[in-house]
Amino acid sequence: NIVKIAGQFVASDECPNTGSYTNTWTVTDACGNTSEVFIQTINIFDTSAPIWTTAVGSLDITLECSDVNGLATVQAQFPVAADNCDSDVTNIVKTAGQFVASEECPNAGTYTNTWTVTDACGNTSEVFTQTINIIDTTAPSWSTTSASLDATIECSNATAIAAAQAQFP
């Protein structure tokens, strides 16, 4: 004849995922004597940071320097996070890295973007890093039409020869 009164969850002011339950019991014997109240306090806490469900390295990419659309697409990507107590960890903060040119080729280099996310209790995730490698492996091409600078000049026309020699594709 033990009577349990289950307490409702009482959230803390600082963190809605933490708080406590207070359960109470009493017992009455066959003669009608009731015990003092037995109290059980269950404290719930959240000290676990959100984790990234996007695999490490999965947003890393190598692009040709001329791939402007590809760069825009990968710069718009975001990793996904999950938390054991907070069902809404979409407040991901991105720190966009500046382009760092390589010493050998100013058109090649890297962007390094980082993200963190914080749950409702203030636990912050580890840093998620994305590396975008920019390469330049495409040789220049001529935009001047083939044979457009060709000329047939009389050998005595020094001015025309000089003008033809001064042209560049």
mmCIF file of C-alpha atoms in Angstrom, residues 8-97:
data_model
loop_
_atom_site.group_PDB
_atom_site.id
_atom_site.type_symbol
_atom_site.label_atom_id
_atom_site.label_comp_id
_atom_site.label_asym_id
_atom_site.label_seq_id
_atom_site.Cartn_x
_atom_site.Cartn_y
_atom_site.Cartn_z
ATOM 1 C CA GLN A 8 6.306 16.733 -13.111
ATOM 2 C CA PHE A 9 9.499 17.827 -14.848
ATOM 3 C CA VAL A 10 10.490 21.332 -13.743
ATOM 4 C CA ALA A 11 12.873 22.931 -16.241
ATOM 5 C CA SER A 12 15.648 25.196 -15.065
ATOM 6 C CA ASP A 13 15.522 28.866 -16.008
ATOM 7 C CA GLU A 14 18.887 28.692 -17.801
ATOM 8 C CA CYS A 15 18.335 25.581 -19.880
ATOM 9 C CA PRO A 16 15.023 24.023 -20.885
ATOM 10 C CA ASN A 17 16.657 20.588 -21.211
ATOM 11 C CA THR A 18 17.779 20.521 -17.591
ATOM 12 C CA GLY A 19 15.753 20.497 -14.409
ATOM 13 C CA SER A 20 14.358 17.992 -11.981
ATOM 14 C CA TYR A 21 11.614 15.574 -11.089
ATOM 15 C CA THR A 22 10.551 15.236 -7.453
ATOM 16 C CA ASN A 23 8.692 12.029 -6.627
ATOM 17 C CA THR A 24 7.176 11.364 -3.212
ATOM 18 C CA TRP A 25 5.968 8.246 -1.455
ATOM 19 C CA THR A 26 4.053 7.447 1.660
ATOM 20 C CA VAL A 27 3.105 4.104 3.128
ATOM 21 C CA THR A 28 0.296 3.273 5.523
ATOM 22 C CA ASP A 29 0.293 0.233 7.761
ATOM 23 C CA ALA A 30 -2.666 -1.980 8.612
ATOM 24 C CA CYS A 31 -3.511 0.178 11.609
ATOM 25 C CA GLY A 32 -3.788 3.382 9.571
ATOM 26 C CA ASN A 33 -0.420 4.850 10.588
ATOM 27 C CA THR A 34 1.117 6.814 7.699
ATOM 28 C CA SER A 35 4.842 7.239 7.248
ATOM 29 C CA GLU A 36 6.695 10.449 6.778
ATOM 30 C CA VAL A 37 6.987 11.464 3.139
ATOM 31 C CA PHE A 38 9.897 9.834 1.315
ATOM 32 C CA ILE A 39 11.290 12.195 -1.332
ATOM 33 C CA GLN A 40 13.219 11.275 -4.458
ATOM 34 C CA THR A 41 14.807 14.048 -6.515
ATOM 35 C CA ILE A 42 15.986 13.242 -10.045
ATOM 36 C CA ASN A 43 18.236 15.967 -11.434
ATOM 37 C CA ILE A 44 18.513 16.133 -15.205
ATOM 38 C CA PHE A 45 21.513 17.879 -16.727
ATOM 39 C CA ASP A 46 22.898 18.492 -20.205
ATOM 40 C CA THR A 47 26.654 18.799 -20.491
ATOM 41 C CA SER A 48 26.963 17.101 -23.886
ATOM 42 C CA ALA A 49 27.754 19.326 -26.844
ATOM 43 C CA PRO A 50 26.057 18.848 -30.195
ATOM 44 C CA ILE A 51 27.851 16.534 -32.611
ATOM 45 C CA TRP A 52 28.245 16.776 -36.359
ATOM 46 C CA THR A 53 26.341 14.154 -38.342
ATOM 47 C CA THR A 54 28.029 15.290 -41.538
ATOM 48 C CA ALA A 55 31.156 13.180 -42.025
ATOM 49 C CA VAL A 56 34.509 14.900 -41.543
ATOM 50 C CA GLY A 57 35.972 15.803 -44.918
ATOM 51 C CA SER A 58 32.734 15.269 -46.826
ATOM 52 C CA LEU A 59 32.424 18.976 -47.691
ATOM 53 C CA ASP A 60 36.071 19.264 -48.786
ATOM 54 C CA ILE A 61 36.588 19.711 -52.525
ATOM 55 C CA THR A 62 39.138 20.649 -55.154
ATOM 56 C CA LEU A 63 37.995 22.994 -57.919
ATOM 57 C CA GLU A 64 39.567 24.548 -60.974
ATOM 58 C CA CYS A 65 40.049 28.301 -60.483
ATOM 59 C CA SER A 66 37.680 29.053 -63.376
ATOM 60 C CA ASP A 67 34.782 27.119 -61.759
ATOM 61 C CA VAL A 68 32.954 30.142 -60.320
ATOM 62 C CA ASN A 69 29.599 28.328 -60.113
ATOM 63 C CA GLY A 70 31.174 25.334 -58.388
ATOM 64 C CA LEU A 71 32.810 27.633 -55.834
ATOM 65 C CA ALA A 72 29.504 29.374 -55.128
ATOM 66 C CA THR A 73 27.808 25.992 -54.658
ATOM 67 C CA VAL A 74 30.366 24.624 -52.180
ATOM 68 C CA GLN A 75 30.530 27.930 -50.283
ATOM 69 C CA ALA A 76 26.763 27.599 -49.703
ATOM 70 C CA GLN A 77 27.043 24.146 -48.110
ATOM 71 C CA PHE A 78 26.490 23.624 -44.382
ATOM 72 C CA PRO A 79 27.150 20.597 -42.179
ATOM 73 C CA VAL A 80 24.329 19.062 -40.118
ATOM 74 C CA ALA A 81 24.414 18.652 -36.334
ATOM 75 C CA ALA A 82 22.455 16.673 -33.757
ATOM 76 C CA ASP A 83 22.188 16.919 -29.979
ATOM 77 C CA ASN A 84 21.169 14.322 -27.410
ATOM 78 C CA CYS A 85 18.767 16.681 -25.593
ATOM 79 C CA ASP A 86 18.073 19.606 -27.942
ATOM 80 C CA SER A 87 16.029 18.677 -31.009
ATOM 81 C CA ASP A 88 16.711 22.019 -32.725
ATOM 82 C CA VAL A 89 20.405 22.659 -33.319
ATOM 83 C CA THR A 90 20.058 24.639 -36.528
ATOM 84 C CA ASN A 91 21.735 27.747 -35.097
ATOM 85 C CA ILE A 92 24.956 26.821 -36.888
ATOM 86 C CA VAL A 93 27.491 29.647 -37.103
ATOM 87 C CA LYS A 94 29.791 29.745 -40.131
ATOM 88 C CA THR A 95 33.110 31.554 -40.205
ATOM 89 C CA ALA A 96 34.014 31.967 -43.863
ATOM 90 C CA GLY A 97 37.725 31.787 -44.524
#
